[in-house]
XYZ file of C-alpha atoms in Angstrom:
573
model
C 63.413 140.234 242.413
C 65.727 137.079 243.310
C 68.770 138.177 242.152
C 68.173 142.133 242.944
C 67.146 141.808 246.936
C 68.459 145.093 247.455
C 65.474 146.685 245.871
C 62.905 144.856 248.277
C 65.436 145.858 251.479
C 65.197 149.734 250.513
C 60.820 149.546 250.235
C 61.381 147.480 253.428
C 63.963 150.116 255.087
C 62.629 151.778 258.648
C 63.529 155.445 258.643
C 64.554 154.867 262.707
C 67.287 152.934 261.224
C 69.211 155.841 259.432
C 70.619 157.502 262.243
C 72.452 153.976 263.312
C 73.261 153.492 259.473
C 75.021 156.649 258.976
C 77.493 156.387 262.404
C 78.273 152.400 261.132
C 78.881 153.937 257.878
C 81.432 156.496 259.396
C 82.891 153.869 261.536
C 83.060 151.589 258.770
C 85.042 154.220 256.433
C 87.598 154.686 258.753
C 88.742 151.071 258.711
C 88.472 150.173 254.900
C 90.774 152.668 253.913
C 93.956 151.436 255.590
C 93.217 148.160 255.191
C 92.187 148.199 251.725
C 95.510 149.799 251.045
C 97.415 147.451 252.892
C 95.433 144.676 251.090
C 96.473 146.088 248.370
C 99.947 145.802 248.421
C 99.495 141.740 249.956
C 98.205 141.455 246.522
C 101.395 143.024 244.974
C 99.369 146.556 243.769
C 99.494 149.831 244.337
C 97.451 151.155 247.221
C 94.837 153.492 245.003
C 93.707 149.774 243.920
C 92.800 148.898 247.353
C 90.479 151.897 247.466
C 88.948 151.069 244.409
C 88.512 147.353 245.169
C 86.819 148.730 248.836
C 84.062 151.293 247.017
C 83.100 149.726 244.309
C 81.540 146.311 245.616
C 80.047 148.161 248.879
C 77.848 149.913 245.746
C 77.311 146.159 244.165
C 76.779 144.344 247.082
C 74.136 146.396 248.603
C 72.113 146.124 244.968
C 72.751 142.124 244.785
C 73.393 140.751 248.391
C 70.563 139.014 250.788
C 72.522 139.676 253.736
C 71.424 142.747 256.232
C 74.973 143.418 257.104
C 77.437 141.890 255.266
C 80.453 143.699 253.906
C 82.524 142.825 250.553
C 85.843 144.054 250.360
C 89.566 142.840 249.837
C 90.151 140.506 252.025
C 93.514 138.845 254.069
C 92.549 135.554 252.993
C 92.772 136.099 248.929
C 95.225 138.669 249.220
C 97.739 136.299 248.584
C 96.213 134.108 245.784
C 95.753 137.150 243.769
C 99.393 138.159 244.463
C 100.673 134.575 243.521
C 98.376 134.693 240.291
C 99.832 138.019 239.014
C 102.987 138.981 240.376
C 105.153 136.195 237.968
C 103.180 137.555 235.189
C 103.730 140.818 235.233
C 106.729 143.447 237.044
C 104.245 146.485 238.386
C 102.280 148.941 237.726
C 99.309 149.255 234.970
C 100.099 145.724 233.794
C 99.552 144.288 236.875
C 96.522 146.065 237.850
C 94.936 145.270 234.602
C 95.657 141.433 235.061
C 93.871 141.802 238.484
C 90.848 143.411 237.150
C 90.747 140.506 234.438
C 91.015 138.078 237.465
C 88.467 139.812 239.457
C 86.202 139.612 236.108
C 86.815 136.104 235.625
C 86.308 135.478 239.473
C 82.699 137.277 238.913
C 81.861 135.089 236.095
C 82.538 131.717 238.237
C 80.263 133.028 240.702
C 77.951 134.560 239.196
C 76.716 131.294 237.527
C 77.382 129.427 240.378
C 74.619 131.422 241.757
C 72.457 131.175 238.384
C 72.802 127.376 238.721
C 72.232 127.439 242.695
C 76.007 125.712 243.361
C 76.171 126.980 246.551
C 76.702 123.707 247.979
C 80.407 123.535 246.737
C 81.817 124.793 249.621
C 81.041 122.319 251.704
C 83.626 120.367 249.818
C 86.289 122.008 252.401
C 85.570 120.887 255.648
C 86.187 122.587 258.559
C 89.417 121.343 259.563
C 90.621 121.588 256.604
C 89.343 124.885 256.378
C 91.292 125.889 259.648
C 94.403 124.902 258.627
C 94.551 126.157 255.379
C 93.893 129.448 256.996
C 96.502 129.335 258.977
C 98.941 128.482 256.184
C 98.606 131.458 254.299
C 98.343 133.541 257.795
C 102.037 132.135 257.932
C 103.191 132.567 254.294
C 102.378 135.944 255.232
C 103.783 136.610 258.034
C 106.794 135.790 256.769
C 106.718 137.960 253.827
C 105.210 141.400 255.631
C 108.189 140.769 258.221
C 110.766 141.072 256.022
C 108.743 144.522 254.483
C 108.445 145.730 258.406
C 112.374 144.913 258.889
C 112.734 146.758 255.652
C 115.305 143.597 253.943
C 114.650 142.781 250.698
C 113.972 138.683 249.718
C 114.168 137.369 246.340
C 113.255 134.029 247.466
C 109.818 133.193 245.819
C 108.251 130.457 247.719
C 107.847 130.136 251.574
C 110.745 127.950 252.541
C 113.378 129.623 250.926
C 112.620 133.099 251.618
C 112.105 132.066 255.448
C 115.905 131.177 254.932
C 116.620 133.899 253.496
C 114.800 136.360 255.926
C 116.511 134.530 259.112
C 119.787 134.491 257.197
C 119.737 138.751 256.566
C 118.442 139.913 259.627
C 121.906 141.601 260.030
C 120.445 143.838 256.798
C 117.572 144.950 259.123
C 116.796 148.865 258.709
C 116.588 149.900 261.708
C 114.543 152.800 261.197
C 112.196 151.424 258.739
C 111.829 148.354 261.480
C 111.160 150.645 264.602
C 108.477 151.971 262.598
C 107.197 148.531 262.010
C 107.658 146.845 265.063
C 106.388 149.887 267.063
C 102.687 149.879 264.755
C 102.645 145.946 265.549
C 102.770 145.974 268.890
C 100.569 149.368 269.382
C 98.190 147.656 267.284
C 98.736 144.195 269.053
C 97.837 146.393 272.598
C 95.070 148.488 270.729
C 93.125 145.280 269.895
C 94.127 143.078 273.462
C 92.837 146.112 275.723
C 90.384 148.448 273.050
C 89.051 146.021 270.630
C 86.513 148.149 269.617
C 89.045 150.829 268.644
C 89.786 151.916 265.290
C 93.417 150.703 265.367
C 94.284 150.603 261.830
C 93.176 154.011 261.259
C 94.883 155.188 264.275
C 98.259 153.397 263.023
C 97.884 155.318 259.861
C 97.423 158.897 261.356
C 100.312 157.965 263.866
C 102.942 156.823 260.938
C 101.711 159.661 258.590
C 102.319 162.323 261.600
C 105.756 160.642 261.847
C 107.172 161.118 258.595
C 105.873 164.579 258.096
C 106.777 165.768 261.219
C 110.253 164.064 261.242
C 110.534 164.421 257.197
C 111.003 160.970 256.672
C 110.018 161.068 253.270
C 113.032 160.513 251.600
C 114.712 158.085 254.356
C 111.931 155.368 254.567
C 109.623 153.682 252.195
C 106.131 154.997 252.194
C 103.568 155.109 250.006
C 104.088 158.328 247.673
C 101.695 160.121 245.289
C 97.991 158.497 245.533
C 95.998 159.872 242.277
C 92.879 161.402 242.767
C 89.903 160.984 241.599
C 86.920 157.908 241.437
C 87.588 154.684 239.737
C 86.876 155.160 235.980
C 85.219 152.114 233.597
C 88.001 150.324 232.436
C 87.626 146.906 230.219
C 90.940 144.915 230.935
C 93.011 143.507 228.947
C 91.189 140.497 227.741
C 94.064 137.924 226.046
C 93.260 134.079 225.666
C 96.798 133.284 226.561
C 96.117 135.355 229.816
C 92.839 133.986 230.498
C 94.401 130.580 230.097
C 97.015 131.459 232.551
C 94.559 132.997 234.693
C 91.981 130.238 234.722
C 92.927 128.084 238.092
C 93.948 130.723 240.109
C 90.704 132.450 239.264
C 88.658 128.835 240.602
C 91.384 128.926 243.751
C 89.886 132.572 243.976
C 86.133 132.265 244.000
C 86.234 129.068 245.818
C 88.277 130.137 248.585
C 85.857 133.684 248.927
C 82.814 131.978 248.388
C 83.736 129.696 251.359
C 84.318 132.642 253.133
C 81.505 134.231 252.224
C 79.253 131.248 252.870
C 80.763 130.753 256.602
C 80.543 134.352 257.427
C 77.077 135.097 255.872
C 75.738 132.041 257.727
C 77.027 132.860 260.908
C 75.680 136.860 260.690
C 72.238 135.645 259.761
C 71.979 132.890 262.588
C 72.744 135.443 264.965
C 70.721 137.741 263.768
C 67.758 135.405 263.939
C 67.672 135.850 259.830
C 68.438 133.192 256.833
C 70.592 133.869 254.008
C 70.166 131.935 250.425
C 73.570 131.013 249.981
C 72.941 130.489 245.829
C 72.087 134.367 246.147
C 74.920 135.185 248.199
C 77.051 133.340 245.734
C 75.512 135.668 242.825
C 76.432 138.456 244.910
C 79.857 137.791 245.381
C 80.093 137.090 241.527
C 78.431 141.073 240.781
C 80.702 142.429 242.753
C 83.643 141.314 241.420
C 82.607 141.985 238.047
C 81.755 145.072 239.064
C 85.215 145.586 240.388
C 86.716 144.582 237.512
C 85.282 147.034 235.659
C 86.397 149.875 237.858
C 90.448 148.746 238.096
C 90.280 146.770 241.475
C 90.983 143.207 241.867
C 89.171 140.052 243.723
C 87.036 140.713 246.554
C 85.380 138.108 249.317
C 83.715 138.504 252.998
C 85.058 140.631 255.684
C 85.881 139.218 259.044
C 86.715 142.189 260.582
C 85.115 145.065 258.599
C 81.262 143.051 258.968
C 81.763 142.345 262.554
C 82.856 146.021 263.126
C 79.881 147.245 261.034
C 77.335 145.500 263.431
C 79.108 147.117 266.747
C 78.657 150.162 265.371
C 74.710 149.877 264.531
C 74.615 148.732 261.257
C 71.187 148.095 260.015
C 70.531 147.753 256.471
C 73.698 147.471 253.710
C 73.030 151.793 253.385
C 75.625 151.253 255.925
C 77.824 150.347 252.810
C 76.559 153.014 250.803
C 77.490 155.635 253.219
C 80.892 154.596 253.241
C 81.267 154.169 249.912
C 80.268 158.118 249.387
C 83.101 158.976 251.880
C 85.512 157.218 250.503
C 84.674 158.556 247.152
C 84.985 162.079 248.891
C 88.122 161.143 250.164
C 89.409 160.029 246.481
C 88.196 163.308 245.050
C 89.957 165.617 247.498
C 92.213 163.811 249.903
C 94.416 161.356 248.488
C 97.361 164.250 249.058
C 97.272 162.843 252.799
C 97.919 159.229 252.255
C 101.120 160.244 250.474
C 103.905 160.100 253.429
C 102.164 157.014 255.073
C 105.164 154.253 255.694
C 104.977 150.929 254.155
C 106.041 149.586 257.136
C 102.902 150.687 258.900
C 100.819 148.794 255.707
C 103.192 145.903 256.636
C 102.027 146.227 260.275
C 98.306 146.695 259.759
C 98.334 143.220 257.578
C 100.512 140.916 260.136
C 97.708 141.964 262.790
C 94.801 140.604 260.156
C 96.159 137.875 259.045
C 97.144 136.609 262.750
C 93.453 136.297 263.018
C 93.889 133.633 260.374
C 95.726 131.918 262.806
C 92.257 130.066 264.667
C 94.107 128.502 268.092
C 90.838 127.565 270.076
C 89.239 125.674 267.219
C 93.300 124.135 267.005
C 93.327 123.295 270.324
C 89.308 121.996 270.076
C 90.424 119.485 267.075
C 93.413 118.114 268.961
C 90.980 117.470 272.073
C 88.285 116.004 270.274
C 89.377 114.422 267.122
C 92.797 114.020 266.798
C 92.107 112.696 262.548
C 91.205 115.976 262.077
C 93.458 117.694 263.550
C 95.840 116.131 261.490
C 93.901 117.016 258.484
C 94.221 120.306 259.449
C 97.916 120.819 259.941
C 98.608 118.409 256.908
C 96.606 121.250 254.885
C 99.096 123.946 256.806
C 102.042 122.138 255.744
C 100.093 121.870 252.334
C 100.207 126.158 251.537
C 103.881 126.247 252.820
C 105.371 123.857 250.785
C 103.286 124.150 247.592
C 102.135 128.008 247.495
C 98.419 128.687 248.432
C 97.061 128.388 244.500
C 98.313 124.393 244.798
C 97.397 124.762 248.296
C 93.592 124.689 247.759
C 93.489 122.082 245.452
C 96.011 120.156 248.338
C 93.019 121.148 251.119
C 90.060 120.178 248.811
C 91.855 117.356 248.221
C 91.980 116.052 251.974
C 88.491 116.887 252.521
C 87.214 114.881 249.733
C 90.311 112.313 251.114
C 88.905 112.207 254.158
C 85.207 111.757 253.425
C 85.862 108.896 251.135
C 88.291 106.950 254.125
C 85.277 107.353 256.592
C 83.191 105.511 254.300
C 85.587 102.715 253.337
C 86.194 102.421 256.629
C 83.019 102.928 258.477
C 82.231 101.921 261.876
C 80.401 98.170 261.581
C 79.129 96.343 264.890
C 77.847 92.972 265.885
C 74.981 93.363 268.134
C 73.284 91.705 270.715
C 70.927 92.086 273.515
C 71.435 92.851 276.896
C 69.344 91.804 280.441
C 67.040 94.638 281.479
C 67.070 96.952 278.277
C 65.383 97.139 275.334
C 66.786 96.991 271.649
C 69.932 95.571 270.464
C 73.217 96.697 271.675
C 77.186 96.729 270.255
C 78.430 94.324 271.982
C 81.724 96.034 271.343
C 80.865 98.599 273.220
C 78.582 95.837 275.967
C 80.594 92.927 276.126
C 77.329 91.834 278.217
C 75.264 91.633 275.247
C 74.047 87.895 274.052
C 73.500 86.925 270.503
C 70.073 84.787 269.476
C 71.460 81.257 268.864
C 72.828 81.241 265.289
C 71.379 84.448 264.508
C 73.889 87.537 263.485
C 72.494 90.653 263.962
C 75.272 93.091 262.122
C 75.486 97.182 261.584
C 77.616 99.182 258.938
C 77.536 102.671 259.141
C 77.690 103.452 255.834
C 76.225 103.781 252.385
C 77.292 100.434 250.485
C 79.198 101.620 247.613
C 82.516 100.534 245.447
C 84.938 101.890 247.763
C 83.339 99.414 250.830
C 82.009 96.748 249.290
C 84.760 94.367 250.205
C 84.575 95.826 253.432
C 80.666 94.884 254.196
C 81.523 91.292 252.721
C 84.700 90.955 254.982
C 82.832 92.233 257.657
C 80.047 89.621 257.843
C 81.756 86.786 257.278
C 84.178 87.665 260.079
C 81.015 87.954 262.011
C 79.695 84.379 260.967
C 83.289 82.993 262.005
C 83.296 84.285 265.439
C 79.596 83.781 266.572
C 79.382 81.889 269.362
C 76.887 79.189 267.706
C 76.350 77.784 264.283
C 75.066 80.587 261.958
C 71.438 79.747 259.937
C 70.681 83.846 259.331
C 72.651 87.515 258.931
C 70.357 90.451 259.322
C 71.655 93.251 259.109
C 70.729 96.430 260.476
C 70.454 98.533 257.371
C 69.418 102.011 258.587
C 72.594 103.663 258.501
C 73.067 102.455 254.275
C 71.623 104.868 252.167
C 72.750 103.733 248.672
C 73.734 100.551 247.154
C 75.565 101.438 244.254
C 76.133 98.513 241.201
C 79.599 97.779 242.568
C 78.353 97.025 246.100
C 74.877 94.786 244.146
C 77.474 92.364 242.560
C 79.721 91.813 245.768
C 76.504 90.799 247.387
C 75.313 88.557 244.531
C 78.806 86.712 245.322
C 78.431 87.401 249.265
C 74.508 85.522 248.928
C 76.521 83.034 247.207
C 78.971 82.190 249.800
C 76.295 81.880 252.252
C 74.038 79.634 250.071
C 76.674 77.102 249.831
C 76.578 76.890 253.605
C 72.978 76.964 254.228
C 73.138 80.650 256.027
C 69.999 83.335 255.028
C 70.556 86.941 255.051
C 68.113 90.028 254.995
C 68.115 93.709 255.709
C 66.040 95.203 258.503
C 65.090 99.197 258.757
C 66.092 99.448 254.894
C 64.578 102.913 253.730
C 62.444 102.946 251.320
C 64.294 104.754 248.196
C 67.328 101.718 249.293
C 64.949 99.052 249.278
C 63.611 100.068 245.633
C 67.138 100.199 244.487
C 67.832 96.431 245.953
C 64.924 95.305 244.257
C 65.726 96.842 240.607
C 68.718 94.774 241.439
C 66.882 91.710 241.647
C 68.535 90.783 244.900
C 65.265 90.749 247.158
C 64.902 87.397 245.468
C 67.527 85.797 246.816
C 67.148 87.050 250.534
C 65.910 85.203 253.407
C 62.286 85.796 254.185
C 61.294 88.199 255.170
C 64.325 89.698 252.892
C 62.901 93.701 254.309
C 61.894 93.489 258.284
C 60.915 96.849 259.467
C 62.378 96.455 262.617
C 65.822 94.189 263.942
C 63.030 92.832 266.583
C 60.423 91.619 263.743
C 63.670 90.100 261.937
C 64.392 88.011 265.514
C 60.814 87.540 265.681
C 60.664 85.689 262.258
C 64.159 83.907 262.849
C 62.960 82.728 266.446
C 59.116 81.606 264.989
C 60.874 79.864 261.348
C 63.813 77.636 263.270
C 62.120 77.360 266.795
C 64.659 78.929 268.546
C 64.426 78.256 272.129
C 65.168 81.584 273.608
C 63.402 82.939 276.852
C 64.720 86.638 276.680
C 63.375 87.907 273.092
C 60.541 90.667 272.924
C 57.632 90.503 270.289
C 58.316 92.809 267.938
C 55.144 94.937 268.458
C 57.636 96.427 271.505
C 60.533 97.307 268.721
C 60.234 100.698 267.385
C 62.238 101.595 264.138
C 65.841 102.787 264.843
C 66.040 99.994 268.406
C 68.455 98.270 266.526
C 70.594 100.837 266.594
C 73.940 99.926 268.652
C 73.719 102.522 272.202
């Protein structure tokens, strides 16, 4: 029953659901067709494989998905991976689609036992920052290549940069029909969504441009998207070459790591919401059927919906039969009306995917970043710059490489702190942060806020003995306050073997207050509680005062007993 929650949703289903799962479903339909097309083509295929990539894993994920509402479908975010992956291997038609199906299958696979071996956590490799502006460096990559499709010039150039150039450089080739077309769907859609967000606008901007041509017979003056065949997606194995595979094999990881993150953030976000919890090892299984699924009927990678999903639940979605209905429309619509997606303009597919992907674009949380943390803002438009000048396949191994980057510099760097006490409070205080704050006569009381591994070792070491130099009396005792360290690894045992060393030789003790327990275990397989002071594990910074102040006779009115310390009042305010 795990990895099939569908069946327990339907013997769970309410029948005063149905009517609000049928309108959602109807709702729903009426934006996955143009957008799946359009999607389509952002991958470099046909349209008809849009269609099938949108049916197919509404089927799948309704079976295999824990989430209520969630729905799979091609998405703006992978559109161009997949494009990237297949378009130098292959010139058009069946070829291509195959190799898409093959990376949809292979896609599947990586998820699916990612969800088998519960690795949902791997997404949390991309931080959010990161996240953000990696985002909003494919929104721009495409931008830049649906312009030049909705001024109707044709670029060669293959990466970002130069076919910027190059589109700047031929706007005198603009067609100006082709581009009033465009333009004009852009900004009615732009208007649609700023006063009617609610409104079907991509369906609308299909109905308009497919009016157009007919009534105008444009057919033969503008690009548009010509015969559509009919009929439902058939089983088709792909073409399944090593060499291909091989070829295939990181922009497949790029793939599932970038939906699955999608996925994860969307699912999560639905579910809190909706007062519900999601098992993101199950959603990652989901994901993983439905693209193998897909890739069995001739679509291509699917992921999360930010716009379909959120559209679903304004129109009353309940249960994932939301999906099912509009999967049996669009089927309907495959059987006997493909004839009317025939004179639709590529220019108004151009259109429809420049308004998506601009929601790529996150400005608030751009603007938040700057205001709050201006590190990660950086982050963020370092992993921009990342997609434009190395492609977005290169580009996610560029963002997952700052996040990982940028964990590893907080904790060789972390925050450390002398601390000291101050008149009228409680606890021991940064004295960074409270110049105010006293130290006990030859006593260092120091913080580092951080797990003592390899990378900080020296760090800790420098770190105390700077504190020794520039106490304000002769130094007999370090304690530090050891809370924040969660992990001494062997690197970080043998630089304090040397550090206890260094402080024997001038007579100075040092022990570690507030250790937790699983820490303190690992100090002593390292034999090291030996050589601390006594007591080498205080409970509390006040107990380790306490002993200091009771073993050298400190003279030193202001101290508490540490029966008034709780745990964690070492802690710098």
């Amino acid at each position: 029953m795990r990895f099939v929650p569908g069946l327990q949703a339907a013997r769970e289903y309410r029948r005063e659901w149905l009517r609000d799962d049928l309108v959602a479903g109807i709702v729903l339909t009426a934006l996955l067709v143009p957008q799946g097309m359009a999607y389509a083509g952002l991958a470099g295929l046909p349209p008809i494989a849009g269609v099938y990539a949108t049916l197919v894993p509404l089927i799948a994920y309704a079976v295999f998905g824990p989430s209520r509402i969630l729905i799979i479908a091609p998405d703006s975010a992978i559109a161009p991976l997949i494009a990237a992956a297949i378009i130098p291997l292959a010139a058009a038609g069946d070829e291509r689609m195959g190799m898409a199906a093959l990376l949809a299958l292979m896609v599947g696979g990586l998820c699916l036992i990612g969800g088998i071996a519960r690795l949902g956590f791997v997404t949390d490799l991309l931080s959010k920052p990161v996240r953000v502006g990696y985002l909003a460096g494919i929104a721009i990559v495409v931008l830049a290549d649906q312009a030049a499709k909705v001024l109707g010039i044709e670029i060669e150039a293959e990466d970002f940069l130069s076919g910027l150039v190059e589109l700047v450089t031929s706007l005198d080739e603009t067609v100006t029909l082709t581009a009033a077309i465009g333009l004009g769907t852009f900004v009615a859609l732009l208007a649609i969504k700023w006063r009617f967000p609610r409104a079907p606008g991509a369906l609308l901007a299909v109905i308009a441009g497919i009016a157009l041509v007919v009534v105008l017979d444009l057919q033969s003056v503008i690009p548009v998207v010509g015969e559509v065949p009919p009929g439902l997606p058939s089983f088709t194995v792909p073409p399944l070459d090593a060499g291909l595979i091989r070829d295939l094999a990181v922009p497949a990881l790029a793939v599932a790591f970038v939906a699955f993150a999608d996925t994860s953030v969307l699912s999560r976000s639905f579910a809190s919401r909706r007062g519900e919890r999601v098992d993101q090892d199950q959603e990652l299984f989901a994901l993983g059927a439905s693209n193998l699924a897909v890739g069995f009927f001739q679509g291509y990678p699917v992921s999360s919906s930010s716009t379909r999903t959120p559209a679903a639940e304004a129109a009353g979605a309940k249960s994932q039969l939301t999906g099912i209905v509009a999967a049996v429309l669009l089927g309907i619509i495959l059987l006997f009306a493909t004839g009317l997606l025939a004179p639709l303009p590529e220019a108004t597919l151009a259109a429809i995917v420049m308004i998506a992907v601009v929601g790529l674009i996150d400005i608030p949380d751009m603007r938040r970043l700057f205001r709050m943390n201006r590190a990660d803002f950086a982050l963020s438009m370092a992993a921009l710059l990342g997609v434009a000048i190395v492609g977005v396949i290169p580009g996610i191994g560029v963002a997952i490489g700052l996040s990982v980057g940028a964990l590893l510099w907080r904790a060789w760097h972390p925050y450390t702190a002398v601390l000291g006490r101050i008149d009228g409070r409680k606890g021991y205080h940064d004295r960074d942060r409270h110049p105010e704050g006293r130290q006990v006569p030859g006593l260092v009381l120091y913080r580092f806020d951080a797990p003592l591994f390899f990378a900080n070792a020296d760090a800790f070491r420098d770190g105390v003995l700077d504190a020794i130099a520039q106490a304000e009396a002769p130094v007999r005792r370090v304690v530090v306050a050891a809370e924040p360290i969660t992990d001494v690894d062997t690197t970080a045992a043998d630089m304090l073997i040397e550090l206890l060393d260094q402080l024997d030789q001038r007579d100075i003790g040092l022990s570690f207050a507030e250790l937790k327990g699983p820490v303190k275990d690992t100090v002593e397989r390292y034999d090291l509680d030996t050589r601390l002071a006594a007591p080498p594990f205080p409970s509390t910074v006040g107990e380790a005062v306490h002993a200091y102040l009771a073993e050298f006779d400190v003279p030193w009115e202001d101290w508490e007993d540490a029966e008034e310390h709780e745990a964690g009042q070492g802690q710098a305010r």
